[in-house]
Coordinates of C-alpha atoms and ligand atoms in Angstrom, one line a residue:
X1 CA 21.4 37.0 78.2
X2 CA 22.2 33.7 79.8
X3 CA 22.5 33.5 83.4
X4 CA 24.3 30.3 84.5
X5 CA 26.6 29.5 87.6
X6 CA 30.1 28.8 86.3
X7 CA 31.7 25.6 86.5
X8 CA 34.8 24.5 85.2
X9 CA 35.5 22.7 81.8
X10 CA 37.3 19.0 81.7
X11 CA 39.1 18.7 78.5
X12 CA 37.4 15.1 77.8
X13 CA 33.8 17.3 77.3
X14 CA 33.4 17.7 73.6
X15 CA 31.5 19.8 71.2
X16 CA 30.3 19.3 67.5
X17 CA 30.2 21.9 65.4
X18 CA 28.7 22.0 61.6
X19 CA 29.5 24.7 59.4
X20 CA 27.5 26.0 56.5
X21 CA 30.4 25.8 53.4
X22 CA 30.8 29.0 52.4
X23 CA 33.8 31.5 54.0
X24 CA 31.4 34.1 55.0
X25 CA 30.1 31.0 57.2
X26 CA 33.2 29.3 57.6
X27 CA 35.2 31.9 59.1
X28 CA 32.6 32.6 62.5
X29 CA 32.4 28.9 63.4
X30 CA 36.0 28.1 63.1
X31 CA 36.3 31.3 64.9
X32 CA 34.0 29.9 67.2
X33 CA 35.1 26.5 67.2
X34 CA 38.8 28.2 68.8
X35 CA 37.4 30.2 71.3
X36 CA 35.6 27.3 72.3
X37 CA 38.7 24.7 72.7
X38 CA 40.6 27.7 74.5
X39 CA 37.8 27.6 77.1
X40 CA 39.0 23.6 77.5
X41 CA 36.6 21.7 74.8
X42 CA 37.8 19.3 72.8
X43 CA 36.8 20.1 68.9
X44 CA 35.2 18.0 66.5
X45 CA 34.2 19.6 62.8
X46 CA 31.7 18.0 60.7
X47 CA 32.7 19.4 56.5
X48 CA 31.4 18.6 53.7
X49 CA 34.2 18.0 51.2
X50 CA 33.3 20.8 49.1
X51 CA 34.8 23.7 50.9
X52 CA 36.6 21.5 53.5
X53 CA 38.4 23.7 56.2
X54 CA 42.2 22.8 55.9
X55 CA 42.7 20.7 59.1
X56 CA 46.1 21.0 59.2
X57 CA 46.2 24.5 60.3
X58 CA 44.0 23.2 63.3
X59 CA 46.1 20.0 64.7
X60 CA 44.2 20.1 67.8
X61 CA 40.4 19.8 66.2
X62 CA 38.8 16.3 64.9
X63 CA 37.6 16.5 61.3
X64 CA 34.8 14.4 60.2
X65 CA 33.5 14.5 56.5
X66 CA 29.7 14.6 56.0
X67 CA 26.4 14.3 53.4
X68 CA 29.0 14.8 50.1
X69 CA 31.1 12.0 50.4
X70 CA 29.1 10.3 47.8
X71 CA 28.5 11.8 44.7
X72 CA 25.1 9.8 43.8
X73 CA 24.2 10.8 47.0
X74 CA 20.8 13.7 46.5
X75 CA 22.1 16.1 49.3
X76 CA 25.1 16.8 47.5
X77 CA 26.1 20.7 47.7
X78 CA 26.1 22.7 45.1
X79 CA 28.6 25.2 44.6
X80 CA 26.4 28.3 44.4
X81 CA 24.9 29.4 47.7
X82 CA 21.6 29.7 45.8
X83 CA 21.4 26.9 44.3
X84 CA 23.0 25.3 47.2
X85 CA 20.0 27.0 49.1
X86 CA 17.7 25.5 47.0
X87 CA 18.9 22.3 47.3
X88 CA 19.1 22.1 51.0
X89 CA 14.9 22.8 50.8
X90 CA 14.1 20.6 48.0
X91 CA 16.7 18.0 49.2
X92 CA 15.9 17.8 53.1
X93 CA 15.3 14.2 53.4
X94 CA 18.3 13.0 52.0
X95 CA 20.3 15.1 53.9
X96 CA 18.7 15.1 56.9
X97 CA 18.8 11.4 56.8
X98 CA 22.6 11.0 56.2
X99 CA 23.1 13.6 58.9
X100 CA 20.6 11.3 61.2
X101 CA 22.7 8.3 60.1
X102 CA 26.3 9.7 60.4
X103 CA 25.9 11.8 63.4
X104 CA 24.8 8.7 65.6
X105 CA 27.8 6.8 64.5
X106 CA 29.9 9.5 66.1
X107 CA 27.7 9.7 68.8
X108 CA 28.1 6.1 69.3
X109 CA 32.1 5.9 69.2
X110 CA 33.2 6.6 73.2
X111 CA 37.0 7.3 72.1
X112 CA 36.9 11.0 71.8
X113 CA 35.3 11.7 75.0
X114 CA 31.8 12.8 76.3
X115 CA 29.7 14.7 73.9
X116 CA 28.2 17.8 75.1
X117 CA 26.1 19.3 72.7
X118 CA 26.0 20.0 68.6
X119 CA 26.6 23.6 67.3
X120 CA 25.2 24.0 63.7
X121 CA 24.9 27.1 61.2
X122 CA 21.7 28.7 61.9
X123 CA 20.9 27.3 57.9
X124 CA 21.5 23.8 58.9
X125 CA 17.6 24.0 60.2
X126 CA 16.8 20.7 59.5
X127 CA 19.5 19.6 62.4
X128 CA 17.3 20.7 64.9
X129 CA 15.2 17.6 64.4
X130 CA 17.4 15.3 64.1
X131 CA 19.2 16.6 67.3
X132 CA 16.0 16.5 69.6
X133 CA 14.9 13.0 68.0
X134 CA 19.0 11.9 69.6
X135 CA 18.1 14.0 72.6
X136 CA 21.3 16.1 71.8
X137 CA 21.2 19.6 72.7
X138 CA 21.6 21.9 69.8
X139 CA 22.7 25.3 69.5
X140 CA 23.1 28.2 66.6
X141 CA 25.5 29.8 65.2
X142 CA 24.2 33.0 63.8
X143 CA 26.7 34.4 61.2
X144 CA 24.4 37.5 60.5
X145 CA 23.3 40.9 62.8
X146 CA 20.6 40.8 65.3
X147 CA 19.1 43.1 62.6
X148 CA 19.0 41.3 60.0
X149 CA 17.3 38.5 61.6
X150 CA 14.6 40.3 63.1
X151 CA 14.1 41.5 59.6
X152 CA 14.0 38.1 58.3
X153 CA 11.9 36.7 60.8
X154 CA 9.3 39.3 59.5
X155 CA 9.6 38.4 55.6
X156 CA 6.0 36.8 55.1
X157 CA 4.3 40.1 56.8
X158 CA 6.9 42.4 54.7
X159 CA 5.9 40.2 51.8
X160 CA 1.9 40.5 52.5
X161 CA 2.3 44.3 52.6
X162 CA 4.1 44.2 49.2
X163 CA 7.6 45.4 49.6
X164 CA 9.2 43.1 47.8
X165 CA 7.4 43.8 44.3
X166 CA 8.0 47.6 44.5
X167 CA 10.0 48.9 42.1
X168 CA 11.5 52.4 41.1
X169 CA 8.1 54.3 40.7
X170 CA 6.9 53.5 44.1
X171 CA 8.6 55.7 45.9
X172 CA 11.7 53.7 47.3
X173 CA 13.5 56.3 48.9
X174 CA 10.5 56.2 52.0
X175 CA 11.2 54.3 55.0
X176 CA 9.3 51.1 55.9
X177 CA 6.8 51.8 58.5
X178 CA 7.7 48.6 60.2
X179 CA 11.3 49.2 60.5
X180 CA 11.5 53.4 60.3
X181 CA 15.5 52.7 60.2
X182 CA 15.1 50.9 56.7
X183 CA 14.5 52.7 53.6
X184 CA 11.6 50.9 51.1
X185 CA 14.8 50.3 48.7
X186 CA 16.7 48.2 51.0
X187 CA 14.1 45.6 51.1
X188 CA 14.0 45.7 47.0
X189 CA 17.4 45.5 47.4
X190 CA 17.7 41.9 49.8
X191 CA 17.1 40.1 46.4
X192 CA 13.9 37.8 47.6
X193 CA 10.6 37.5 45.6
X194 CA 8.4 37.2 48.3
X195 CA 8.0 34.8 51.1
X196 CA 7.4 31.9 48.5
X197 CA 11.5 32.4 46.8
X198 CA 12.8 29.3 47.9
X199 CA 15.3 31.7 49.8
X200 CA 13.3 32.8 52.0
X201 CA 11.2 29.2 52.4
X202 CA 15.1 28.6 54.1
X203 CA 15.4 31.4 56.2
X204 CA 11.7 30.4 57.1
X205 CA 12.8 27.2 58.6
X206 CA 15.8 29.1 60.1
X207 CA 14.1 31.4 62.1
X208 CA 11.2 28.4 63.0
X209 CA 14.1 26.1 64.4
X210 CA 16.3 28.7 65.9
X211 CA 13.3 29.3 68.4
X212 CA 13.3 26.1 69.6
X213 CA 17.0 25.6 69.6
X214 CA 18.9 25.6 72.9
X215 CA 20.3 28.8 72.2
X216 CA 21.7 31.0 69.8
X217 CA 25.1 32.6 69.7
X218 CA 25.6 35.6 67.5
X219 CA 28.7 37.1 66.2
X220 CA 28.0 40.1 67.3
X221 CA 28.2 42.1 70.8
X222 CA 25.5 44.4 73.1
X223 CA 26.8 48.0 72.4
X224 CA 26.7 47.4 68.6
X225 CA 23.2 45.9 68.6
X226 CA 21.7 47.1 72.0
X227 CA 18.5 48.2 70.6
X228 CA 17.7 45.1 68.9
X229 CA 18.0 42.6 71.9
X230 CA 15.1 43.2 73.3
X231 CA 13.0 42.4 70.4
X232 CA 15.5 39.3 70.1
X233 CA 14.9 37.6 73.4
X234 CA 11.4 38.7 72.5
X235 CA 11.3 36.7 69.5
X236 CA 13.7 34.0 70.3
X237 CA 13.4 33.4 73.8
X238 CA 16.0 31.0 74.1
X239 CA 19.4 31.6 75.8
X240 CA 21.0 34.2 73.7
X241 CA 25.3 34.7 73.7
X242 CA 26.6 37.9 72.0
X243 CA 30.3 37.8 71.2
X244 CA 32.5 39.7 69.0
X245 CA 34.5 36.9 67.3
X246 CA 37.7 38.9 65.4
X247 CA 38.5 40.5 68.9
X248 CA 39.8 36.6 70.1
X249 CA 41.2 35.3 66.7
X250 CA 41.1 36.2 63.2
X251 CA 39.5 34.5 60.3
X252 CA 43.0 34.1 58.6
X253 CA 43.6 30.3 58.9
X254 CA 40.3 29.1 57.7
X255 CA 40.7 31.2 54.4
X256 CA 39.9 28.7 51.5
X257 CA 41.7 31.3 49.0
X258 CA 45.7 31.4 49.1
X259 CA 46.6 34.6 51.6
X260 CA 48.8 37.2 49.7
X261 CA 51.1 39.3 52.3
X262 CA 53.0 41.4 50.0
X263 CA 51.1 44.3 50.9
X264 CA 52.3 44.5 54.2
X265 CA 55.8 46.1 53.6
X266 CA 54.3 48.5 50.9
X267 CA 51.7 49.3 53.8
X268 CA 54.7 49.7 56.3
X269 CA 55.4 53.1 54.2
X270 CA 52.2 54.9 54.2
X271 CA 51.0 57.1 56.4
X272 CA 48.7 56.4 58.8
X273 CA 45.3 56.4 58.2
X274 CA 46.3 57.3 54.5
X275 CA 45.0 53.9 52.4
X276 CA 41.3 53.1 52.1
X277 CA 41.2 49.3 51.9
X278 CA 38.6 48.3 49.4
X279 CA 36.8 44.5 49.0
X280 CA 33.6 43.3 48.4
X281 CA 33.4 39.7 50.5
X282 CA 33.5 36.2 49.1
X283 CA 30.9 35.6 46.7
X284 CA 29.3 38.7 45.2
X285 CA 30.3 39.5 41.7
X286 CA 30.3 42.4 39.6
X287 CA 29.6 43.5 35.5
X288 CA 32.3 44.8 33.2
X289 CA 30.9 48.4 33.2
X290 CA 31.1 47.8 37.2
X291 CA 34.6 47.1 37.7
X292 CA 34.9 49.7 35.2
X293 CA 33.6 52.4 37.5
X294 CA 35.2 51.0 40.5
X295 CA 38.3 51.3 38.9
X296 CA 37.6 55.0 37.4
X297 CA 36.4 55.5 41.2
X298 CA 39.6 54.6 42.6
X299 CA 41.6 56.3 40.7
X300 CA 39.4 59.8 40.6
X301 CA 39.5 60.0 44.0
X302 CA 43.3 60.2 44.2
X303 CA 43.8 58.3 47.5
X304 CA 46.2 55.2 47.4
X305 CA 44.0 52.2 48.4
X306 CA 44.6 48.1 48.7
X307 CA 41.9 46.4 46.3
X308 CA 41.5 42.9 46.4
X309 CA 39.7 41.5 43.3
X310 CA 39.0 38.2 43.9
X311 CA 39.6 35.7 40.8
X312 CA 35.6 35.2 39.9
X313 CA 34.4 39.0 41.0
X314 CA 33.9 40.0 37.7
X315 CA 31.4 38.4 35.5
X316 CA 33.3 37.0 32.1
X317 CA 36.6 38.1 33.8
X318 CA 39.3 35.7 35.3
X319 CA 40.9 39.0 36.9
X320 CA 42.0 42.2 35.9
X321 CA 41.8 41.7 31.6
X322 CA 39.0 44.1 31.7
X323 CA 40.6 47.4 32.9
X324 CA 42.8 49.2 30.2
X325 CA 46.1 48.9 30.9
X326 CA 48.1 51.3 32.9
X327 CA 44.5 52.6 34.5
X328 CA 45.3 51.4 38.0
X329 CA 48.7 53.7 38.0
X330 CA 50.8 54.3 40.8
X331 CA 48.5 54.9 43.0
X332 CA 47.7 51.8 44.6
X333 CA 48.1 47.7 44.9
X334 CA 45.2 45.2 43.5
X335 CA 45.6 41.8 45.2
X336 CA 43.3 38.6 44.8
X337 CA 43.2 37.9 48.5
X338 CA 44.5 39.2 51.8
X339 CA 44.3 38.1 55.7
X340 CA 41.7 41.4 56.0
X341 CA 41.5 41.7 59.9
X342 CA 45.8 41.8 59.7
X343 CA 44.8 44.1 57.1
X344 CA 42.1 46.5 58.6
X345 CA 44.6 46.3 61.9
X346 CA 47.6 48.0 60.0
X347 CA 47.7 51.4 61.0
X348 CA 47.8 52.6 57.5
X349 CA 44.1 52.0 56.8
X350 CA 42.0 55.0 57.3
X351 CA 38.7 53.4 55.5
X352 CA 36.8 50.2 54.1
X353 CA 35.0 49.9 50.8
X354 CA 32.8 47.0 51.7
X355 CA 29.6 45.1 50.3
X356 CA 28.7 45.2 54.4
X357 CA 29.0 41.5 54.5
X358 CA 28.3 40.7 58.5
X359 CA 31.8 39.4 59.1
X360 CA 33.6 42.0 57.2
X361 CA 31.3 44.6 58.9
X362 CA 32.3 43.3 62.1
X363 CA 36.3 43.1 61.3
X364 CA 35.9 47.0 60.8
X365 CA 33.7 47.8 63.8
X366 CA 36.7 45.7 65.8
X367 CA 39.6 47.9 64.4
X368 CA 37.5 51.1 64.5
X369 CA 37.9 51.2 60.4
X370 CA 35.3 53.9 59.0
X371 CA 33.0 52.4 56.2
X372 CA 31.9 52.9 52.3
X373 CA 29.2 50.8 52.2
X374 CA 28.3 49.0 48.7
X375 CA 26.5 46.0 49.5
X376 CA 25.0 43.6 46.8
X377 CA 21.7 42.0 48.6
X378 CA 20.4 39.5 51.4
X379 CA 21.5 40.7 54.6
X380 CA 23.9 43.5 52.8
X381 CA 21.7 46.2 52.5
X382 CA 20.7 46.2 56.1
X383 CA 23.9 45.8 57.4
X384 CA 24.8 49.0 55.3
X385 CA 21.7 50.8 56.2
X386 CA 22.6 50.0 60.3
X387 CA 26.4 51.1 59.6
X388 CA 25.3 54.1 58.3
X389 CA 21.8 55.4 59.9
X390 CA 22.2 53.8 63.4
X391 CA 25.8 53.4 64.3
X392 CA 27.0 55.9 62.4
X393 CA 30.3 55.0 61.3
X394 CA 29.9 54.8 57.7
X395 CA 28.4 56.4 54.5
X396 CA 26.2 54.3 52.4
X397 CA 26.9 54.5 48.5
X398 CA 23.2 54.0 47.7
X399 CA 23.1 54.6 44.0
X400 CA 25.1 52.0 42.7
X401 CA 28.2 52.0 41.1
X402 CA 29.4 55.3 39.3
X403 CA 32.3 56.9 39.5
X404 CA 31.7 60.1 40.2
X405 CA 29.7 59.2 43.3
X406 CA 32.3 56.5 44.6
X407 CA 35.3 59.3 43.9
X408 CA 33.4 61.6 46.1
X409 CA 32.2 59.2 48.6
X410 CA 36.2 58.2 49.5
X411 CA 37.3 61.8 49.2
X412 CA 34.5 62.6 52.1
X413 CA 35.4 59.7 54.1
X414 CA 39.2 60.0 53.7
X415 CA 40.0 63.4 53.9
X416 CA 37.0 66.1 54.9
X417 CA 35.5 66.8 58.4
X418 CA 32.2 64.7 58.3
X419 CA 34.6 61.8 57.4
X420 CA 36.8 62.9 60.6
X421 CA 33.3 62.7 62.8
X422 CA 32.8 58.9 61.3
X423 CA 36.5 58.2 62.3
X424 CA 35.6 59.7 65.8
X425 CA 33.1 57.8 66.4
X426 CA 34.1 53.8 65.0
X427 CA 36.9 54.4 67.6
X428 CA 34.4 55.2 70.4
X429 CA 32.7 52.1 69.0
X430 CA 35.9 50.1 69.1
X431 CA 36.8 51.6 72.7
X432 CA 33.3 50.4 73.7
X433 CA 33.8 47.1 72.5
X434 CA 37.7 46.8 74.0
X435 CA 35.7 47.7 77.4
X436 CA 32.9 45.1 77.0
X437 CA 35.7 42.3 76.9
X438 CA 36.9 43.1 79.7
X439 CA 35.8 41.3 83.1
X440 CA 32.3 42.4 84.3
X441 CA 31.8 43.3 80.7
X442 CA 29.1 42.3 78.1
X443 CA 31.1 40.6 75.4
X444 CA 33.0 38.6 78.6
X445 CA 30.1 38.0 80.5
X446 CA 28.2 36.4 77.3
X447 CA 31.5 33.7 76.8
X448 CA 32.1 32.6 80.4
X449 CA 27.6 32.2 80.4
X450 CA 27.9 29.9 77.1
X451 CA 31.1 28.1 78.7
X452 CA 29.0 27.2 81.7
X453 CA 25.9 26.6 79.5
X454 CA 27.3 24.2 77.5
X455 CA 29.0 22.4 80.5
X456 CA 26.4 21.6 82.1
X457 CA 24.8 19.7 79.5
X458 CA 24.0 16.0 80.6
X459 CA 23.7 14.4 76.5
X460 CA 23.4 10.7 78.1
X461 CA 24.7 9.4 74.7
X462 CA 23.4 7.2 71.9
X463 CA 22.0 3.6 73.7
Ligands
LIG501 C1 28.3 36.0 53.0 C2 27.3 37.2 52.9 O1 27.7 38.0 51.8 C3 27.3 37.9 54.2 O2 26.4 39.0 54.1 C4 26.9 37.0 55.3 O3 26.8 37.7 56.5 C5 27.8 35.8 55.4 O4 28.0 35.2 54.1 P1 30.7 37.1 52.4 O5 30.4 37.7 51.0 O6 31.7 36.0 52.4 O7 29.6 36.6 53.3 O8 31.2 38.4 53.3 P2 31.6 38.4 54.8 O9 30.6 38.0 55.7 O10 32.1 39.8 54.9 O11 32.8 37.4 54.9 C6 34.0 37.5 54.1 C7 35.1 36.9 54.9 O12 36.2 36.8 54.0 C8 35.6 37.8 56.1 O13 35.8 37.0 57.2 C9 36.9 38.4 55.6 O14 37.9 38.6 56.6 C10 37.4 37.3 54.6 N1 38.3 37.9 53.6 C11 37.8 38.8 52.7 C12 39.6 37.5 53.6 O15 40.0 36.7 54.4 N2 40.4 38.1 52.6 C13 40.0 39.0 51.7 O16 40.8 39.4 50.9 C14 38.6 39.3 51.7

């Protein structure tokens, strides 16, 4: 990692930071973005308006609006993260070009003190350039594993071999010989067609530009993802900063989706480690039949759970009009939304059903919550396959969603012995990671390298 000599921070040093605007992305570099200004930076966030954070719950940031404030304009986003993807490739030049433009008129304005350096998504690749032709220092945000991007950095040789285009005769259930922790199904299963899907042309020019950046900070920590950081520094040998964002400040205020507490006082009366808490992330959506089987799932297993159907998860579905009435029962609460780390903290939650987004991964690895793993595609099925296989403190629900399989997978993980070993061990995890924040630790060590990194940045400023 980063070796720096420390220096102190002057309140009048500032960052810029430029989220991608989705809440799986949103979430780490507000995160971020805190942890940051309580280390004595002053704030500014560039937004697009679509998914603009809500800067009243952060008084003390600076909030600049950026590439969609006009609606003729080409780099408008689009509200679906593929087509949004898409856009961002096909659209480059117009967005790289208002960036360029609006960037150096807040480079040029000397009221809100000296600019340090620009933080962007790891997806905004096309800041890099723009940032080097300004002279201006640019780091990453990663808001995936260490995994996961060592995967993706090897899609085109993963594609030459074939993997992609398997399907169900070809023997999925082998693991890749370039990554024996992966299963051939978990590539099928990232969604991509090949090196050429405009998705992965994006996380092409992601992994190109993070190797040039001036350094990468991942959302992560060294005892989760030790074996990975050597082929990380290997790959991306710039300064690299692990740190486990939910253990300084919950996601909760930049949640674009109304927060519902009224679980807590029915949480207050179970018992602890009693309720499995079950959501599948921001964006993934399910069939009828699913949600059907979900719910049948629930309810066979005969555990109380907390199941947060977001308004949108089911396809055709505003909410809950699919399930027959009365299905649900006693036996637990459906919500549309809840503030999940509060959540996954209550000591009433003995598991998470997740899609093994990397944020909600992480929020579980931080509260030493045991995982059900269900994810949907791009970086899900490897997170789920590393919860599983290589940190072992989850079981991975690999055949889809049927009831019978779900009831038995919470039943396991809930209530019998090999789900008592996974519980074991995410608290060794979590006792790990409490240690590594400590000073002298990894987690600590990696913050107070990027606070000195960044502070000695010399940006001279726009002439
Ligand atoms: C997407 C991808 O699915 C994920 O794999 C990638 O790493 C980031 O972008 P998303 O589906 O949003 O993420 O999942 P995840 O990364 O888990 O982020 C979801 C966020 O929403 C978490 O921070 C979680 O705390 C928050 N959340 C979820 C809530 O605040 N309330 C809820 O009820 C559910």
């Amino acid at each position: 990692m980063a070796d720096q000599t420390r220096t102190s921070v002057n309140r009048n040093q500032r960052i810029i930071l430029f989220p991608i605007p989705f809440q799986g992305h949103i979430n780490p570099m507000l995160q971020l973005a805190n942890i940051l200004y309580s280390k004595g930076f002053n704030i500014t966030i560039l937004h697009t308006n679509f998914n603009a954070p809500k800067a009243s719950n952060y008084p003390h940031f600076t909030f600049q609006s950026i590439l969609d404030n006009d609606p003729e304009n080409k780099s408008s986003v689009s509200r679906d993260i593929h087509t949004f993807a898409q856009n961002l490739l096909f659209k480059q030049d117009g967005a790289e070009l208002a960036f360029r433009e609006e960037l150096k008129l807040l480079l040029s304005s000397r009221n809100d003190g000296h600019v340090l350096c620009l933080i962007t998504d790891a997806l905004w690749h096309f800041t890099q350039s723009v940032a080097d032709s300004l002279n201006l220092p640019r780091l990453v945000l990663r808001t995936s594993s260490l995994f996961c991007t060592i995967v993706y950095a090897s899609i085109p040789v993963l594609d030459d071999l074939g993997y992609f285009k398997l399907s169900d005769n070809n023997h999925l259930e082998k693991l890749v010989p370039e990554f024996p922790v992966l299963k051939l199904k978990d590539i099928v299963k990232m969604g991509l067609k090949g090196k050429k899907d405009p998705v992965a042309e994006l996380i092409g020019n992601m992994v190109k530009n993070m190797k040039t950046s001036s350094g990468i900070i991942w959302n992560s920590f060294k005892e989760l993802e030790e074996s990975e950081i050597e082929t990380i520094l290997d790959k991306f040998p710039v300064p690299n900063f692990l740190i486990p964002f939910p253990k300084y400040i919950t996601a909760a205020s930049s949640s674009l989706l109304e927060l519902d507490r009224t679980c807590f006082p029915w949480l207050d009366q179970q018992p602890p480690n009693s309720v499995l808490y079950v959501s599948f992330g921001s964006i993934g959506q399910v069939e009828v039949k699913d949600h059907l089987e979900i719910a049948h799932g629930l309810v066979d297993s005969k555990q109380p759970f907390l199941w947060v159907v977001r308004p949108g998860f089911v396809n055709g579905s505003t909410w809950l009009e699919a399930l027959p009435d009365g299905l649900m029962g006693e036996g637990g609460r459906v919500v549309k939304w809840v503030p999940q780390q509060e959540v996954l903290a209550h000591k009433a939650i003995g598991a998470f059903w997740t899609h093994s987004g990397w944020n909600s991964t992480l929020e579980s690895v931080c509260e030493g919550v045991p995982m059900i793993c269900s994810p949907f595609r791009s970086d899900q099925p490897l997170d789920a396959r590393y919860v599983s296989d290589v940190s072992k403190v989850g079981v991975y629900l690999e055949n889809g969603w049927q009831r019978d399989e779900i009831a038995n997978a919470i039943r396991k993980i809930m209530t019998n012995k090999v789900g008592e070993e996974i519980r074991e061990r995410s608290k060794a995890l979590k006792q790990k990671l409490d240690a590594s924040l400590d000073k002298g630790g990894s987690s600590y060590e990696s913050l107070e390298s990027l606070v000195t990194y960044i502070s000695n940045f010399n940006f001279g400023g726009i002439i």
